[in-house]
N, CA and C atoms as an extended XYZ file, in Angstrom:
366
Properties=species:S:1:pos:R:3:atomname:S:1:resname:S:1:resid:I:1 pbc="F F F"
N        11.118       18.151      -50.370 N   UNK     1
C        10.079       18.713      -51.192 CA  UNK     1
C        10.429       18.640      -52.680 C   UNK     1
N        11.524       18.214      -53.066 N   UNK     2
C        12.393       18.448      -54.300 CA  UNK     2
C        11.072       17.101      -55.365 C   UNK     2
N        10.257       16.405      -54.898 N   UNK     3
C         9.429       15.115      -55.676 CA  UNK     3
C         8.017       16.085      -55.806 C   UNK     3
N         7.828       17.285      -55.439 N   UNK     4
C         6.083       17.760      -55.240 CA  UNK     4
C         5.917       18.413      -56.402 C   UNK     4
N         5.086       17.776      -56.963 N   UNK     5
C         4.590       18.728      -57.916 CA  UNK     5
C         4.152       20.229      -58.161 C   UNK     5
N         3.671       20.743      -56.965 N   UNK     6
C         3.787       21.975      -56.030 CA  UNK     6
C         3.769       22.039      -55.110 C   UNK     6
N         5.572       23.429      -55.280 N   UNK     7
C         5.687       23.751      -54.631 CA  UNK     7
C         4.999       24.200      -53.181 C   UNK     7
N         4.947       23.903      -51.975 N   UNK     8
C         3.805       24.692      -51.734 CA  UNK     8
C         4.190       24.985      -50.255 C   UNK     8
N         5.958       24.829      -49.827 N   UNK     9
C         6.791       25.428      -48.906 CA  UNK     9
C         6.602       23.896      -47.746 C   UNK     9
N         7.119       24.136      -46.440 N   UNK    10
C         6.913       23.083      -45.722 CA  UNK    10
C         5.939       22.951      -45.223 C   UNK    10
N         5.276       21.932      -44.775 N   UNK    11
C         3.680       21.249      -44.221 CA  UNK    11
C         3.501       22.470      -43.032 C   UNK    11
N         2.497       23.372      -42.974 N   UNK    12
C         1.888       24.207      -42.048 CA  UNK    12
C         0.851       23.083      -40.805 C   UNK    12
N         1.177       23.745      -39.880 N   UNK    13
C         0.330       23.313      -38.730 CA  UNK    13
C        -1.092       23.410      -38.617 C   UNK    13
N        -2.080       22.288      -39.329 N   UNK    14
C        -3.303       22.608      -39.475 CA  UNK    14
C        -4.016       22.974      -38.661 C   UNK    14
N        -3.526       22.470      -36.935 N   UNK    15
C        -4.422       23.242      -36.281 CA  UNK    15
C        -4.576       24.426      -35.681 C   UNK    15
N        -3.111       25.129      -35.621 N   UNK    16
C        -2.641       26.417      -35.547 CA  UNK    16
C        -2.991       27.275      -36.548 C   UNK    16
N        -3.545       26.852      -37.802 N   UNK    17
C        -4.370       27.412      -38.777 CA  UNK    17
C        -5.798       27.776      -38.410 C   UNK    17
N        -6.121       26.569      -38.036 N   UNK    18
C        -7.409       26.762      -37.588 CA  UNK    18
C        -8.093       27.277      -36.423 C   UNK    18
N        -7.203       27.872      -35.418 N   UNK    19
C        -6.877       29.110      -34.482 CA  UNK    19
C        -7.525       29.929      -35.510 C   UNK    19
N        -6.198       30.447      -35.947 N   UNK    20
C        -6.338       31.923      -36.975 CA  UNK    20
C        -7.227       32.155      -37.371 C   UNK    20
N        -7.671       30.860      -38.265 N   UNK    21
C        -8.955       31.068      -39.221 CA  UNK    21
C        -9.971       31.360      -38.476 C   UNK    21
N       -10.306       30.922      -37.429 N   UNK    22
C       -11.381       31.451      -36.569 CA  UNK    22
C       -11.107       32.737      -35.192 C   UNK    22
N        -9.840       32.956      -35.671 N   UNK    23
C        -9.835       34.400      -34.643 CA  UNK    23
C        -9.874       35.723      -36.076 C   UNK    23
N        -9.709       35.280      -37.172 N   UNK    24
C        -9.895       36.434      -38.233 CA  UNK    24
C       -11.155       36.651      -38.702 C   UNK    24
N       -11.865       35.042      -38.875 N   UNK    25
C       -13.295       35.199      -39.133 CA  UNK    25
C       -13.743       35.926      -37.768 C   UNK    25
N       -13.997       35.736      -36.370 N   UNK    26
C       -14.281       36.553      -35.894 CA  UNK    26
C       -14.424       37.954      -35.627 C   UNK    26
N       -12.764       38.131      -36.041 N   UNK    27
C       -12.679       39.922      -36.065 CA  UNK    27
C       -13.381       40.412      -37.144 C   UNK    27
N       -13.570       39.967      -38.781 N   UNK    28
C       -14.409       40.412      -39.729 CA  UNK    28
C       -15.783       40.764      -39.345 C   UNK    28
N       -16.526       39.187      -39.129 N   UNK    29
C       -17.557       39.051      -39.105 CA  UNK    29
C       -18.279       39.755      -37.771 C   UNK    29
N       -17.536       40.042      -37.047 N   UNK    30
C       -17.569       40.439      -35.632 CA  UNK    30
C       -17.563       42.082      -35.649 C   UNK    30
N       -16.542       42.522      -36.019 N   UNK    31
C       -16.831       44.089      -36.843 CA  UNK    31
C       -18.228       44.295      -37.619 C   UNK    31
N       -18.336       43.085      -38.714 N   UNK    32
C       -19.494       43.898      -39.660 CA  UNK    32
C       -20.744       43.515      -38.573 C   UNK    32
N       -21.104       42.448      -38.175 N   UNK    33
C       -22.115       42.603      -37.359 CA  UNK    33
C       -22.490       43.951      -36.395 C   UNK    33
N       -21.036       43.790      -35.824 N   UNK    34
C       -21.133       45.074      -34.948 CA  UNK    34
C       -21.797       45.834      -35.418 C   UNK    34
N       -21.807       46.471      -36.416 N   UNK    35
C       -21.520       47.771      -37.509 CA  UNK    35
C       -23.452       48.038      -37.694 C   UNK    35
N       -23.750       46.112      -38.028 N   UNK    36
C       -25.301       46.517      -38.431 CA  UNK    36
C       -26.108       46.610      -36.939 C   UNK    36
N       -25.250       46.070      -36.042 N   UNK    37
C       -26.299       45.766      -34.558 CA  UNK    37
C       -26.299       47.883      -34.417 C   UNK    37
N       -25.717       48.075      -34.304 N   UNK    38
C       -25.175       49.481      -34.177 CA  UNK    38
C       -26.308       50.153      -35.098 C   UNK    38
N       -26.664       50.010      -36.162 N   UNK    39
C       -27.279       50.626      -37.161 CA  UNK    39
C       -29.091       50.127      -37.163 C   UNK    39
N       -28.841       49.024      -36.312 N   UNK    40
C       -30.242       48.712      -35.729 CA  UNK    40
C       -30.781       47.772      -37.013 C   UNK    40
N       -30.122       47.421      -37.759 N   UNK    41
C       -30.363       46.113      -39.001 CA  UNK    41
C       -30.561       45.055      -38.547 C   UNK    41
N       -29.975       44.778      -37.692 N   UNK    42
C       -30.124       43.435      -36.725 CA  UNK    42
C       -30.281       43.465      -35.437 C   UNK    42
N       -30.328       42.494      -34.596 N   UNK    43
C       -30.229       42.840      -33.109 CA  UNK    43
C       -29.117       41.916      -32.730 C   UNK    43
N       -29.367       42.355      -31.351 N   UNK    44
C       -27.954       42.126      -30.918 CA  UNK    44
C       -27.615       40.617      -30.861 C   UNK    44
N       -28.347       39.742      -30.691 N   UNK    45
C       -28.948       38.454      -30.540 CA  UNK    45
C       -28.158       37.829      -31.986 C   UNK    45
N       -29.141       38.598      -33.234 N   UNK    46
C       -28.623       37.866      -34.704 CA  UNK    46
C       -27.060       38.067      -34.915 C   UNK    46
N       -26.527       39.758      -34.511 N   UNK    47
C       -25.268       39.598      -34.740 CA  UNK    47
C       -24.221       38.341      -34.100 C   UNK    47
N       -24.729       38.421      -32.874 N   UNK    48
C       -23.748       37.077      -31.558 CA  UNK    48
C       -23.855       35.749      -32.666 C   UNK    48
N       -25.106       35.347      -33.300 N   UNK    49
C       -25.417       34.228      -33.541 CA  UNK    49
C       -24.976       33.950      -34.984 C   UNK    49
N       -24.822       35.263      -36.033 N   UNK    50
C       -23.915       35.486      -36.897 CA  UNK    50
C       -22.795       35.273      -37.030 C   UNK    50
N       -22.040       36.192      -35.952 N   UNK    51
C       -20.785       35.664      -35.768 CA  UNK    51
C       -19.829       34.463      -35.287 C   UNK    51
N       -20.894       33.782      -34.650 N   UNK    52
C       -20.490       32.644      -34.231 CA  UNK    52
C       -20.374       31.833      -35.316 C   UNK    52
N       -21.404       31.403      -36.285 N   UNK    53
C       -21.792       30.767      -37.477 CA  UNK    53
C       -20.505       31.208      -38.166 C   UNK    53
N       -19.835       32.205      -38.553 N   UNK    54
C       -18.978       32.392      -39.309 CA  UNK    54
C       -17.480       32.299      -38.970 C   UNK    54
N       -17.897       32.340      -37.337 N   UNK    55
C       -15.922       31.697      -37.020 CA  UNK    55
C       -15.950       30.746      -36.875 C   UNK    55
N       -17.203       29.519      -36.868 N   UNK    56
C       -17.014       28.376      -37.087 CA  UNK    56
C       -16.541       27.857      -38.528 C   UNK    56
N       -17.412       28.498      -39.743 N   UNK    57
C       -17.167       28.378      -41.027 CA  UNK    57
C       -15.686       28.497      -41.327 C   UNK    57
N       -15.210       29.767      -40.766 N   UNK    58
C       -13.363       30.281      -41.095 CA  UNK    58
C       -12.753       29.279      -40.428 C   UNK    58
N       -13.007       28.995      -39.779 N   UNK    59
C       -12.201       28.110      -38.911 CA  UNK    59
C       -11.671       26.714      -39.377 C   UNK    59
N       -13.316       26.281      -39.965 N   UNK    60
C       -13.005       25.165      -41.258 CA  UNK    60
C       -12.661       25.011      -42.323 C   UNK    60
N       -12.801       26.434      -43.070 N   UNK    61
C       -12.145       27.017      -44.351 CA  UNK    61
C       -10.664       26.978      -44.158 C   UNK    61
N       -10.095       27.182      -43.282 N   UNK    62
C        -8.811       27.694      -42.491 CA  UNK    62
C        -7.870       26.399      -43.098 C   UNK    62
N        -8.871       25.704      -42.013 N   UNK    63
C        -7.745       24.496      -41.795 CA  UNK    63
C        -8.159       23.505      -42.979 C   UNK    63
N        -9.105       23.059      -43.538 N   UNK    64
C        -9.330       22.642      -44.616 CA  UNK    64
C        -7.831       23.479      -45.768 C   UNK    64
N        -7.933       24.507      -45.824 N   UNK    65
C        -7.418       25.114      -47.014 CA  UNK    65
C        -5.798       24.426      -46.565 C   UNK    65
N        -5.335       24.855      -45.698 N   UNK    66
C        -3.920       24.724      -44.915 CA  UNK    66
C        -3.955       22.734      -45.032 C   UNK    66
N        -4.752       22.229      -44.910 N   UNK    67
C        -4.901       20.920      -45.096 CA  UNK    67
C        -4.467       20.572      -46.769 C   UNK    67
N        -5.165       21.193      -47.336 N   UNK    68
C        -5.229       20.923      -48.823 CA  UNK    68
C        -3.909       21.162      -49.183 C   UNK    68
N        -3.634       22.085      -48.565 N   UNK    69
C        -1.922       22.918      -49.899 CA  UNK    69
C        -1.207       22.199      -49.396 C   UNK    69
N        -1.190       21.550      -47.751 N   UNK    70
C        -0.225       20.536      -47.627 CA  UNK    70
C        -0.043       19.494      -48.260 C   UNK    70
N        -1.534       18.722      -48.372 N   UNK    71
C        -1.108       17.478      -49.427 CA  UNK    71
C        -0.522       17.560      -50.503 C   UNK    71
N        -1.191       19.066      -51.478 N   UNK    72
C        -0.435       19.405      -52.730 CA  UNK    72
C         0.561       19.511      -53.152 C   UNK    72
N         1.322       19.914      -51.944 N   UNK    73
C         2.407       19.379      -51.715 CA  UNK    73
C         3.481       18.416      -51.448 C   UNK    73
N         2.613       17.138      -51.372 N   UNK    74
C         3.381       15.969      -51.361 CA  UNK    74
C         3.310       15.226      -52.671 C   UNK    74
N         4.356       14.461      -52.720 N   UNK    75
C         4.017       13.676      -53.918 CA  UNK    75
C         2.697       12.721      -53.900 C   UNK    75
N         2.266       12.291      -54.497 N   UNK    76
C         0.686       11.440      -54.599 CA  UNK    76
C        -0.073       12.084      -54.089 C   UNK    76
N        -0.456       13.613      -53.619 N   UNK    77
C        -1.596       14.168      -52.794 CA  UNK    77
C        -2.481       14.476      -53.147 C   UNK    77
N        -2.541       14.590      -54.659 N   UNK    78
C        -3.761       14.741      -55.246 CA  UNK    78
C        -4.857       14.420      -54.639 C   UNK    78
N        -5.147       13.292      -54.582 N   UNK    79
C        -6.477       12.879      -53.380 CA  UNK    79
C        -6.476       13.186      -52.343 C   UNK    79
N        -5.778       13.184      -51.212 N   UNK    80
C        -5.797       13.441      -49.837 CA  UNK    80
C        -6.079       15.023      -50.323 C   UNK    80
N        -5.559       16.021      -51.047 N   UNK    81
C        -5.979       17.384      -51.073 CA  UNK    81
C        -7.450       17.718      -51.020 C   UNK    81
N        -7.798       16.660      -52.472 N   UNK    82
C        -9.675       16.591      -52.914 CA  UNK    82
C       -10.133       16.250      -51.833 C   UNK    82
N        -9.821       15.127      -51.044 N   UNK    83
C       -10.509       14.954      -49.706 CA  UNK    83
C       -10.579       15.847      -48.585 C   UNK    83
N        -9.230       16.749      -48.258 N   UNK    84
C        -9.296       17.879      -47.327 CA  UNK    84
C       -10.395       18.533      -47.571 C   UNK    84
N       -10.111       19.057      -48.889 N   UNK    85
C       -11.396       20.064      -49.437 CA  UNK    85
C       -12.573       19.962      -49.303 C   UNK    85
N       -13.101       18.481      -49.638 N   UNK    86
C       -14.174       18.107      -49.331 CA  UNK    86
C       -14.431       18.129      -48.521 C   UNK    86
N       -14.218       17.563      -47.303 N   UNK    87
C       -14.175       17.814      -45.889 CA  UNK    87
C       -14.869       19.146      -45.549 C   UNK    87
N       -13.742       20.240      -46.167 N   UNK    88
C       -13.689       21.479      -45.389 CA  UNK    88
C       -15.379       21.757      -46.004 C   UNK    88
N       -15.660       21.631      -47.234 N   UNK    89
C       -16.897       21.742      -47.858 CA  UNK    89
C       -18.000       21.629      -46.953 C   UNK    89
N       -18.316       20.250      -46.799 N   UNK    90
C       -19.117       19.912      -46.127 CA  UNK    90
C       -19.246       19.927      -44.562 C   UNK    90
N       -18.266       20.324      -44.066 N   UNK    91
C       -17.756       21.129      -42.965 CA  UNK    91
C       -18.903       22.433      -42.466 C   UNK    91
N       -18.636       23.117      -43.693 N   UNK    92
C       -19.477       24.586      -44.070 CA  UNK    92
C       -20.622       24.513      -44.470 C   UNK    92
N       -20.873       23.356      -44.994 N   UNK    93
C       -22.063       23.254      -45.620 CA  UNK    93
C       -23.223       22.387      -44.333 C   UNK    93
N       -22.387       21.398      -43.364 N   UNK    94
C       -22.971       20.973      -42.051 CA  UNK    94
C       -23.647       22.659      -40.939 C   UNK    94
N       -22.489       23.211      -41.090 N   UNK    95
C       -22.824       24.465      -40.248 CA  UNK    95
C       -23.929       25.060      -40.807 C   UNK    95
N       -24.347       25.260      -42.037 N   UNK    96
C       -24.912       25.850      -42.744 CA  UNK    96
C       -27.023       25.243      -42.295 C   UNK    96
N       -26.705       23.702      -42.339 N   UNK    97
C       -27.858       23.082      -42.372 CA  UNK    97
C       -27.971       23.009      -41.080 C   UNK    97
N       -27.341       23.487      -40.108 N   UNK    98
C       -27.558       23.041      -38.433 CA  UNK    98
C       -28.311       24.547      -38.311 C   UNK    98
N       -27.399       25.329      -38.511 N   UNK    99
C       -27.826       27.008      -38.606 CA  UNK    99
C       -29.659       27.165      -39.038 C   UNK    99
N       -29.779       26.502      -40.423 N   UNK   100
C       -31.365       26.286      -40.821 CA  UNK   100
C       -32.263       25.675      -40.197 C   UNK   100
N       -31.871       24.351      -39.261 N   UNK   101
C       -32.356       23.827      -38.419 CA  UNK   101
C       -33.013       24.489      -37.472 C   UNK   101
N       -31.861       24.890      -36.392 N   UNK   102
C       -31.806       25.626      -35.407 CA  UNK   102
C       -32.881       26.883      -35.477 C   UNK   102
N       -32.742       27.771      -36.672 N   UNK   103
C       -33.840       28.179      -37.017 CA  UNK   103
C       -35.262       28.573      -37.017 C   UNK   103
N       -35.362       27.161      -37.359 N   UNK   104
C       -36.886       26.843      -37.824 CA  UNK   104
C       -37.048       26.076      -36.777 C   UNK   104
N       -36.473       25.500      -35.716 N   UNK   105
C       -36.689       25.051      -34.509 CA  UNK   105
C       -37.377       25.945      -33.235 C   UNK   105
N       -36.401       27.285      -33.703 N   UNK   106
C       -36.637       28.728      -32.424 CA  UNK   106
C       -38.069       29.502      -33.081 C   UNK   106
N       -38.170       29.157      -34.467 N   UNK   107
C       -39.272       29.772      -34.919 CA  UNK   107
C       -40.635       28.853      -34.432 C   UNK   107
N       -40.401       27.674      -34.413 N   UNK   108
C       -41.504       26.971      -34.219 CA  UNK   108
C       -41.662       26.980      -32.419 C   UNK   108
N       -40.643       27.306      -31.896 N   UNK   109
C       -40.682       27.181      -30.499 CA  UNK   109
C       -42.049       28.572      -29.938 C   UNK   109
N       -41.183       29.614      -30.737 N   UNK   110
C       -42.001       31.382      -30.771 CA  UNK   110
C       -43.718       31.078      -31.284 C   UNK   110
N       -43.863       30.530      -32.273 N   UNK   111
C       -45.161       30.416      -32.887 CA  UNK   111
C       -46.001       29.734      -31.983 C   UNK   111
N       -45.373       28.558      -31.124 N   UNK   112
C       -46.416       27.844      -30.046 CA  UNK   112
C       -46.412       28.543      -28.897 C   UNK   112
N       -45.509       29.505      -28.500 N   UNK   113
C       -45.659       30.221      -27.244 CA  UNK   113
C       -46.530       31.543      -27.715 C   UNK   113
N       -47.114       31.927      -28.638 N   UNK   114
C       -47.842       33.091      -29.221 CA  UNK   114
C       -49.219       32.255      -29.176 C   UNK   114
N       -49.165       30.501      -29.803 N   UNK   115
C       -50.535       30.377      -29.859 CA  UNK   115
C       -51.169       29.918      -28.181 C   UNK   115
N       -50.493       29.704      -27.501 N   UNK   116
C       -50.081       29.353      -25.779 CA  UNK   116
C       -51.078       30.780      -25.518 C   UNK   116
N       -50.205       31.823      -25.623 N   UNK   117
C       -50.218       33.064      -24.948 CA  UNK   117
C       -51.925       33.736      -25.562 C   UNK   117
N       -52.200       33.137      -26.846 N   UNK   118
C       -53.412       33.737      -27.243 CA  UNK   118
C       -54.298       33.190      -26.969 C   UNK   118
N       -54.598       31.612      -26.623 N   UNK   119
C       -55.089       30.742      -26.288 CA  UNK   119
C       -55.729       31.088      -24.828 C   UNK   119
N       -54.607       31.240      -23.767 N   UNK   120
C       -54.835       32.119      -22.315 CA  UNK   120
C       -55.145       33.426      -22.644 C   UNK   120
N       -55.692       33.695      -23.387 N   UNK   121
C       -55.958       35.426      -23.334 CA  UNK   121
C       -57.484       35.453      -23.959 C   UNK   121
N       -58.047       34.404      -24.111 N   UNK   122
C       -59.369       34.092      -24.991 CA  UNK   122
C       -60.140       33.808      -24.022 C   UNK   122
């Protein structure tokens, strides 16, 4: 390690990171959901589907991040770091647009079974 520009200790196990990252995002996100399903803010349905969305996100944050400080750690890693990152980015940002999808998919599914259901009721 004595050539790295930073320091940044020996290369961590990215995918043993990415365990963690998604058993901590769970316990967070998994608590606060709890907290609102409990309080009747959400249902039980949005919290499950919440939390899932977000130990996927940690999970990629995780190991993305643990990805990055490793390269930073090597000599020439500058790029391979920017690229982890990126990665992990669009990683989060994929979950993000599947999540919106998915969405507006279950919404459009609900809206034709209402016009179904009103349709037979006429």
């Amino acid at each position: 390690m004595a050539d790295a520009i930073i320091n940044t200790g020996e290369p961590r196990n990215v995918v043993g990171h990415i365990v963690s990252g998604a058993v901590a995002s769970a316990i967070i996100s998994g608590t606060i959901n709890y907290k609102k399903a409990k309080e009747e803010k959400i249902s039980s349905k949005e919290a499950v589907k919440d939390t899932v969305k977000r130990t996927s996100q940690g999970a990629i944050a995780t190991g993305a991040a643990i990805a990055t400080a490793n390269y930073l750690g090597q000599r020439n890693g500058f790029f391979k770091a920017l690229t982890a990152a990126s990665v992990g980015m669009a990683g989060i940002y994929a979950v993000e647009l599947l999540d919106d999808k998915l969405e507006k998919k279950c919404t459009s599914i609900e809206d034709n079974k209402n016009l179904i259901e009103e349709g037979s009721n006429e």
